[in-house]
């Protein structure tokens, strides 16, 4: 689930219910923050929890959900495909490879192999995203030296449509 944080997009913890209901049910107890060993949950606006991918990645351990007593985080959300959230990676034109500088930092961190690099004529390489493989874990966000990577919220139908490889550079 995404919401606006100033002019940036921020995200609730995995398995969060819809944002309007979330604000009603979440008591701002911070139990999910304490539960997260990866320390990627922080207090956001109004004291509500949000994910900070600059701190690390979500390993989908579910500890935050287990600790949530109010139902603001619920494991039956997106039960159809057991997805904890509908987040996918997006790479902007700030990516160094776009200017011909060789960088693979994000791909090196992606255990799902959703980010790959294809050699091009002239020594350049092309970054490829596989939307089906991307779990939205965020492991690729912090290592990018130029903040070219964001996560975006996608509908289930869109993620299905985008199941094929997406080439970032035309
Ligand atoms: S699932 Fe685990 S790693 Fe992810 S936010 Fe919750 S406690 Fe942290
Ligand atoms: S969000 Fe996770 S799975 Fe998706 S591309 Fe980044 S590291 Fe890979
Ligand atoms: S880490 Fe950033 S600059 Fe490097 S390849 Fe990935 S998106 Fe491009």
PDB file of C-alpha atoms and ligand atoms in Angstrom:
ATOM      1  CA  UNK A   1       0.000   0.000   0.000  1.00  0.00           C
ATOM      2  CA  UNK A   2       1.340   3.419  -0.855  1.00  0.00           C
ATOM      3  CA  UNK A   3       0.568   6.893   0.326  1.00  0.00           C
ATOM      4  CA  UNK A   4       2.157  10.291  -0.161  1.00  0.00           C
ATOM      5  CA  UNK A   5       4.843  11.480   2.253  1.00  0.00           C
ATOM      6  CA  UNK A   6       5.427  15.097   1.234  1.00  0.00           C
ATOM      7  CA  UNK A   7       6.199  14.792  -2.458  1.00  0.00           C
ATOM      8  CA  UNK A   8       7.567  11.262  -2.022  1.00  0.00           C
ATOM      9  CA  UNK A   9       5.771   7.935  -1.918  1.00  0.00           C
ATOM     10  CA  UNK A  10       5.973   5.918   1.267  1.00  0.00           C
ATOM     11  CA  UNK A  11       4.696   2.446   2.062  1.00  0.00           C
ATOM     12  CA  UNK A  12       2.984   0.775   4.970  1.00  0.00           C
ATOM     13  CA  UNK A  13       4.415  -2.491   6.348  1.00  0.00           C
ATOM     14  CA  UNK A  14       3.648  -5.680   4.403  1.00  0.00           C
ATOM     15  CA  UNK A  15       0.160  -7.146   4.679  1.00  0.00           C
ATOM     16  CA  UNK A  16      -1.282  -3.724   5.622  1.00  0.00           C
ATOM     17  CA  UNK A  17      -4.984  -3.226   5.010  1.00  0.00           C
ATOM     18  CA  UNK A  18      -6.322  -0.360   2.864  1.00  0.00           C
ATOM     19  CA  UNK A  19      -4.976   2.983   3.968  1.00  0.00           C
ATOM     20  CA  UNK A  20      -8.264   4.539   5.117  1.00  0.00           C
ATOM     21  CA  UNK A  21      -9.006   1.531   7.326  1.00  0.00           C
ATOM     22  CA  UNK A  22      -5.390   1.321   8.386  1.00  0.00           C
ATOM     23  CA  UNK A  23      -5.557   4.777   9.963  1.00  0.00           C
ATOM     24  CA  UNK A  24      -8.618   3.670  11.917  1.00  0.00           C
ATOM     25  CA  UNK A  25      -7.265   0.358  13.135  1.00  0.00           C
ATOM     26  CA  UNK A  26      -3.599   1.152  13.726  1.00  0.00           C
ATOM     27  CA  UNK A  27      -3.152   2.298  17.325  1.00  0.00           C
ATOM     28  CA  UNK A  28       0.398   3.553  16.619  1.00  0.00           C
ATOM     29  CA  UNK A  29       1.687   1.195  19.294  1.00  0.00           C
ATOM     30  CA  UNK A  30       4.958   0.618  17.373  1.00  0.00           C
ATOM     31  CA  UNK A  31       4.865  -3.132  18.047  1.00  0.00           C
ATOM     32  CA  UNK A  32       5.651  -3.748  14.366  1.00  0.00           C
ATOM     33  CA  UNK A  33       8.684  -1.459  14.558  1.00  0.00           C
ATOM     34  CA  UNK A  34      10.061  -3.390  17.508  1.00  0.00           C
ATOM     35  CA  UNK A  35       9.368  -6.715  15.796  1.00  0.00           C
ATOM     36  CA  UNK A  36      11.287  -5.948  12.599  1.00  0.00           C
ATOM     37  CA  UNK A  37      14.815  -7.347  12.869  1.00  0.00           C
ATOM     38  CA  UNK A  38      15.714  -5.689   9.581  1.00  0.00           C
ATOM     39  CA  UNK A  39      14.799  -2.327  11.153  1.00  0.00           C
ATOM     40  CA  UNK A  40      13.097  -1.059   8.037  1.00  0.00           C
ATOM     41  CA  UNK A  41       9.912   0.103   9.766  1.00  0.00           C
ATOM     42  CA  UNK A  42       9.942   3.651  11.064  1.00  0.00           C
ATOM     43  CA  UNK A  43       7.444   6.082  12.505  1.00  0.00           C
ATOM     44  CA  UNK A  44       5.993   8.230   9.775  1.00  0.00           C
ATOM     45  CA  UNK A  45       3.604  11.118   9.715  1.00  0.00           C
ATOM     46  CA  UNK A  46       1.168  11.058  12.630  1.00  0.00           C
ATOM     47  CA  UNK A  47       3.168   8.275  14.264  1.00  0.00           C
ATOM     48  CA  UNK A  48       1.941   5.649  11.811  1.00  0.00           C
ATOM     49  CA  UNK A  49       4.445   3.007  10.679  1.00  0.00           C
ATOM     50  CA  UNK A  50       6.039   3.174   7.252  1.00  0.00           C
ATOM     51  CA  UNK A  51       8.794   1.297   5.424  1.00  0.00           C
ATOM     52  CA  UNK A  52      12.169   2.892   4.779  1.00  0.00           C
ATOM     53  CA  UNK A  53      13.970   0.937   2.057  1.00  0.00           C
ATOM     54  CA  UNK A  54      17.082   3.046   2.562  1.00  0.00           C
ATOM     55  CA  UNK A  55      17.517   1.035   5.787  1.00  0.00           C
ATOM     56  CA  UNK A  56      17.342  -2.342   4.107  1.00  0.00           C
ATOM     57  CA  UNK A  57      15.002  -4.905   2.637  1.00  0.00           C
ATOM     58  CA  UNK A  58      11.931  -6.803   3.681  1.00  0.00           C
ATOM     59  CA  UNK A  59      12.618 -10.508   4.104  1.00  0.00           C
ATOM     60  CA  UNK A  60       8.871 -11.202   4.469  1.00  0.00           C
ATOM     61  CA  UNK A  61       9.415 -12.934   7.786  1.00  0.00           C
ATOM     62  CA  UNK A  62       5.949 -11.835   8.930  1.00  0.00           C
ATOM     63  CA  UNK A  63       7.117 -10.853  12.425  1.00  0.00           C
ATOM     64  CA  UNK A  64       5.479  -7.422  12.138  1.00  0.00           C
ATOM     65  CA  UNK A  65       2.137  -9.010  11.289  1.00  0.00           C
ATOM     66  CA  UNK A  66       2.391 -11.510  14.122  1.00  0.00           C
ATOM     67  CA  UNK A  67       2.825  -8.657  16.589  1.00  0.00           C
ATOM     68  CA  UNK A  68      -0.024  -6.512  15.272  1.00  0.00           C
ATOM     69  CA  UNK A  69      -2.952  -6.946  17.650  1.00  0.00           C
ATOM     70  CA  UNK A  70      -5.389  -4.526  16.008  1.00  0.00           C
ATOM     71  CA  UNK A  71      -5.803  -6.061  12.548  1.00  0.00           C
ATOM     72  CA  UNK A  72      -4.096  -3.164  10.770  1.00  0.00           C
ATOM     73  CA  UNK A  73      -1.696  -5.763   9.364  1.00  0.00           C
ATOM     74  CA  UNK A  74      -3.448  -8.941   8.234  1.00  0.00           C
ATOM     75  CA  UNK A  75      -1.998 -11.961   6.528  1.00  0.00           C
ATOM     76  CA  UNK A  76      -5.182 -12.732   4.639  1.00  0.00           C
ATOM     77  CA  UNK A  77      -4.692  -9.609   2.521  1.00  0.00           C
ATOM     78  CA  UNK A  78      -4.014 -10.583  -1.122  1.00  0.00           C
ATOM     79  CA  UNK A  79      -4.701 -14.139  -0.021  1.00  0.00           C
ATOM     80  CA  UNK A  80      -5.190 -15.246  -3.611  1.00  0.00           C
ATOM     81  CA  UNK A  81      -1.498 -15.137  -4.370  1.00  0.00           C
ATOM     82  CA  UNK A  82      -0.137 -14.804  -0.811  1.00  0.00           C
ATOM     83  CA  UNK A  83       1.606 -11.585  -1.810  1.00  0.00           C
ATOM     84  CA  UNK A  84       2.442  -9.374   1.159  1.00  0.00           C
ATOM     85  CA  UNK A  85       2.141  -6.287  -1.001  1.00  0.00           C
ATOM     86  CA  UNK A  86       1.801  -5.300  -4.631  1.00  0.00           C
ATOM     87  CA  UNK A  87       5.084  -3.438  -4.958  1.00  0.00           C
ATOM     88  CA  UNK A  88       7.375  -3.697  -7.938  1.00  0.00           C
ATOM     89  CA  UNK A  89      10.652  -2.049  -8.745  1.00  0.00           C
ATOM     90  CA  UNK A  90      10.956   0.914 -11.110  1.00  0.00           C
ATOM     91  CA  UNK A  91      14.249   2.217 -12.514  1.00  0.00           C
ATOM     92  CA  UNK A  92      14.497   5.827 -13.652  1.00  0.00           C
ATOM     93  CA  UNK A  93      16.681   7.401 -16.328  1.00  0.00           C
ATOM     94  CA  UNK A  94      19.073   8.450 -13.571  1.00  0.00           C
ATOM     95  CA  UNK A  95      20.562   4.918 -13.769  1.00  0.00           C
ATOM     96  CA  UNK A  96      24.270   5.192 -14.511  1.00  0.00           C
ATOM     97  CA  UNK A  97      24.086   2.651 -17.326  1.00  0.00           C
ATOM     98  CA  UNK A  98      21.906   5.114 -19.177  1.00  0.00           C
ATOM     99  CA  UNK A  99      24.971   7.344 -19.512  1.00  0.00           C
ATOM    100  CA  UNK A 100      27.272   4.471 -20.376  1.00  0.00           C
ATOM    101  CA  UNK A 101      28.783   4.056 -16.894  1.00  0.00           C
ATOM    102  CA  UNK A 102      28.985   0.395 -15.919  1.00  0.00           C
ATOM    103  CA  UNK A 103      27.046  -0.370 -12.723  1.00  0.00           C
ATOM    104  CA  UNK A 104      25.413  -3.562 -11.468  1.00  0.00           C
ATOM    105  CA  UNK A 105      24.922  -2.734  -7.803  1.00  0.00           C
ATOM    106  CA  UNK A 106      21.175  -3.328  -7.799  1.00  0.00           C
ATOM    107  CA  UNK A 107      21.375  -6.597  -9.714  1.00  0.00           C
ATOM    108  CA  UNK A 108      24.051  -7.901  -7.381  1.00  0.00           C
ATOM    109  CA  UNK A 109      21.587  -7.592  -4.479  1.00  0.00           C
ATOM    110  CA  UNK A 110      18.600  -9.153  -6.196  1.00  0.00           C
ATOM    111  CA  UNK A 111      18.376 -12.774  -5.101  1.00  0.00           C
ATOM    112  CA  UNK A 112      15.309 -13.249  -7.286  1.00  0.00           C
ATOM    113  CA  UNK A 113      17.318 -12.319 -10.382  1.00  0.00           C
ATOM    114  CA  UNK A 114      14.616  -9.886 -11.390  1.00  0.00           C
ATOM    115  CA  UNK A 115      17.306  -7.423 -12.494  1.00  0.00           C
ATOM    116  CA  UNK A 116      19.647  -8.531 -15.235  1.00  0.00           C
ATOM    117  CA  UNK A 117      22.048  -6.825 -17.590  1.00  0.00           C
ATOM    118  CA  UNK A 118      22.347  -7.530 -21.274  1.00  0.00           C
ATOM    119  CA  UNK A 119      25.561  -6.586 -23.080  1.00  0.00           C
ATOM    120  CA  UNK A 120      25.186  -4.095 -25.916  1.00  0.00           C
ATOM    121  CA  UNK A 121      27.320  -3.255 -28.906  1.00  0.00           C
ATOM    122  CA  UNK A 122      29.989  -0.735 -27.908  1.00  0.00           C
ATOM    123  CA  UNK A 123      30.520  -2.079 -24.404  1.00  0.00           C
ATOM    124  CA  UNK A 124      27.334  -0.675 -22.883  1.00  0.00           C
ATOM    125  CA  UNK A 125      24.810  -2.831 -21.083  1.00  0.00           C
ATOM    126  CA  UNK A 126      21.039  -2.757 -20.899  1.00  0.00           C
ATOM    127  CA  UNK A 127      19.161  -3.251 -17.639  1.00  0.00           C
ATOM    128  CA  UNK A 128      16.221  -5.639 -17.780  1.00  0.00           C
ATOM    129  CA  UNK A 129      13.490  -6.036 -15.182  1.00  0.00           C
ATOM    130  CA  UNK A 130      11.400  -9.146 -14.810  1.00  0.00           C
ATOM    131  CA  UNK A 131       8.187  -8.051 -13.114  1.00  0.00           C
ATOM    132  CA  UNK A 132       7.077 -11.589 -12.399  1.00  0.00           C
ATOM    133  CA  UNK A 133      10.203 -12.344 -10.429  1.00  0.00           C
ATOM    134  CA  UNK A 134      10.280  -9.057  -8.491  1.00  0.00           C
ATOM    135  CA  UNK A 135       8.830  -9.456  -4.997  1.00  0.00           C
ATOM    136  CA  UNK A 136       9.167  -5.778  -4.105  1.00  0.00           C
ATOM    137  CA  UNK A 137      11.590  -6.645  -1.308  1.00  0.00           C
ATOM    138  CA  UNK A 138      13.482  -3.385  -1.811  1.00  0.00           C
ATOM    139  CA  UNK A 139      16.969  -4.904  -1.521  1.00  0.00           C
ATOM    140  CA  UNK A 140      18.019  -3.076  -4.669  1.00  0.00           C
ATOM    141  CA  UNK A 141      16.961   0.399  -3.487  1.00  0.00           C
ATOM    142  CA  UNK A 142      19.677   1.440  -1.024  1.00  0.00           C
ATOM    143  CA  UNK A 143      22.708   0.126  -2.994  1.00  0.00           C
ATOM    144  CA  UNK A 144      21.957   2.365  -5.986  1.00  0.00           C
ATOM    145  CA  UNK A 145      24.505   5.204  -5.867  1.00  0.00           C
ATOM    146  CA  UNK A 146      22.241   7.624  -7.726  1.00  0.00           C
ATOM    147  CA  UNK A 147      18.831   6.803  -6.192  1.00  0.00           C
ATOM    148  CA  UNK A 148      17.527   5.595  -9.534  1.00  0.00           C
ATOM    149  CA  UNK A 149      15.356   2.864  -8.009  1.00  0.00           C
ATOM    150  CA  UNK A 150      11.904   3.274  -6.552  1.00  0.00           C
ATOM    151  CA  UNK A 151       9.151   0.856  -5.721  1.00  0.00           C
ATOM    152  CA  UNK A 152       5.712   1.451  -7.119  1.00  0.00           C
ATOM    153  CA  UNK A 153       2.379   0.016  -6.164  1.00  0.00           C
ATOM    154  CA  UNK A 154       0.801  -1.958  -8.975  1.00  0.00           C
ATOM    155  CA  UNK A 155      -2.595  -3.582  -9.268  1.00  0.00           C
ATOM    156  CA  UNK A 156      -2.726  -7.346  -9.478  1.00  0.00           C
ATOM    157  CA  UNK A 157      -4.000  -7.145 -13.032  1.00  0.00           C
ATOM    158  CA  UNK A 158      -1.211  -4.808 -14.117  1.00  0.00           C
ATOM    159  CA  UNK A 159       1.474  -6.988 -12.604  1.00  0.00           C
ATOM    160  CA  UNK A 160       0.045  -9.943 -14.456  1.00  0.00           C
ATOM    161  CA  UNK A 161       0.000  -7.990 -17.698  1.00  0.00           C
ATOM    162  CA  UNK A 162       3.609  -6.958 -17.128  1.00  0.00           C
ATOM    163  CA  UNK A 163       4.780 -10.477 -16.561  1.00  0.00           C
ATOM    164  CA  UNK A 164       7.253 -10.256 -19.385  1.00  0.00           C
ATOM    165  CA  UNK A 165      10.693  -8.730 -19.339  1.00  0.00           C
ATOM    166  CA  UNK A 166      10.768  -4.965 -19.367  1.00  0.00           C
ATOM    167  CA  UNK A 167      13.783  -3.287 -20.936  1.00  0.00           C
ATOM    168  CA  UNK A 168      14.561  -0.039 -19.186  1.00  0.00           C
ATOM    169  CA  UNK A 169      16.470   1.538 -22.039  1.00  0.00           C
ATOM    170  CA  UNK A 170      14.955   1.581 -25.483  1.00  0.00           C
TER     171      UNK A 170
HETATM  172  S1  LIG B   1       7.965  -8.885   7.187  1.00  0.00           S
HETATM  173 FE1  LIG B   1       9.777  -8.977   8.571  1.00  0.00          FE
HETATM  174  S2  LIG B   1      11.400  -7.818   7.482  1.00  0.00           S
HETATM  175 FE2  LIG B   1       9.420  -7.284   6.491  1.00  0.00          FE
HETATM  176  S3  LIG B   1       8.748  -5.396   7.570  1.00  0.00           S
HETATM  177 FE3  LIG B   1       7.780  -7.144   8.631  1.00  0.00          FE
HETATM  178  S4  LIG B   1       9.195  -7.654  10.337  1.00  0.00           S
HETATM  179 FE4  LIG B   1      10.334  -6.341   8.854  1.00  0.00          FE
HETATM  180  S1  LIG B   2      12.697  -5.250  -5.234  1.00  0.00           S
HETATM  181 FE1  LIG B   2      13.796  -7.139  -4.622  1.00  0.00          FE
HETATM  182  S2  LIG B   2      13.114  -8.715  -6.083  1.00  0.00           S
HETATM  183 FE2  LIG B   2      12.544  -6.706  -6.957  1.00  0.00          FE
HETATM  184  S3  LIG B   2      14.251  -6.167  -8.298  1.00  0.00           S
HETATM  185 FE3  LIG B   2      14.673  -5.226  -6.295  1.00  0.00          FE
HETATM  186  S4  LIG B   2      15.949  -6.744  -5.207  1.00  0.00           S
HETATM  187 FE4  LIG B   2      14.976  -7.789  -6.947  1.00  0.00          FE
HETATM  188  S1  LIG B   3      22.354   0.410  -8.946  1.00  0.00           S
HETATM  189 FE1  LIG B   3      21.318   2.232  -9.837  1.00  0.00          FE
HETATM  190  S2  LIG B   3      22.836   3.062 -11.278  1.00  0.00           S
HETATM  191 FE2  LIG B   3      23.482   0.952 -10.801  1.00  0.00          FE
HETATM  192  S3  LIG B   3      22.555  -0.343 -12.415  1.00  0.00           S
HETATM  193 FE3  LIG B   3      21.103  -0.312 -10.692  1.00  0.00          FE
HETATM  194  S4  LIG B   3      19.687   1.379 -11.139  1.00  0.00           S
HETATM  195 FE4  LIG B   3      21.487   1.665 -12.442  1.00  0.00          FE
END
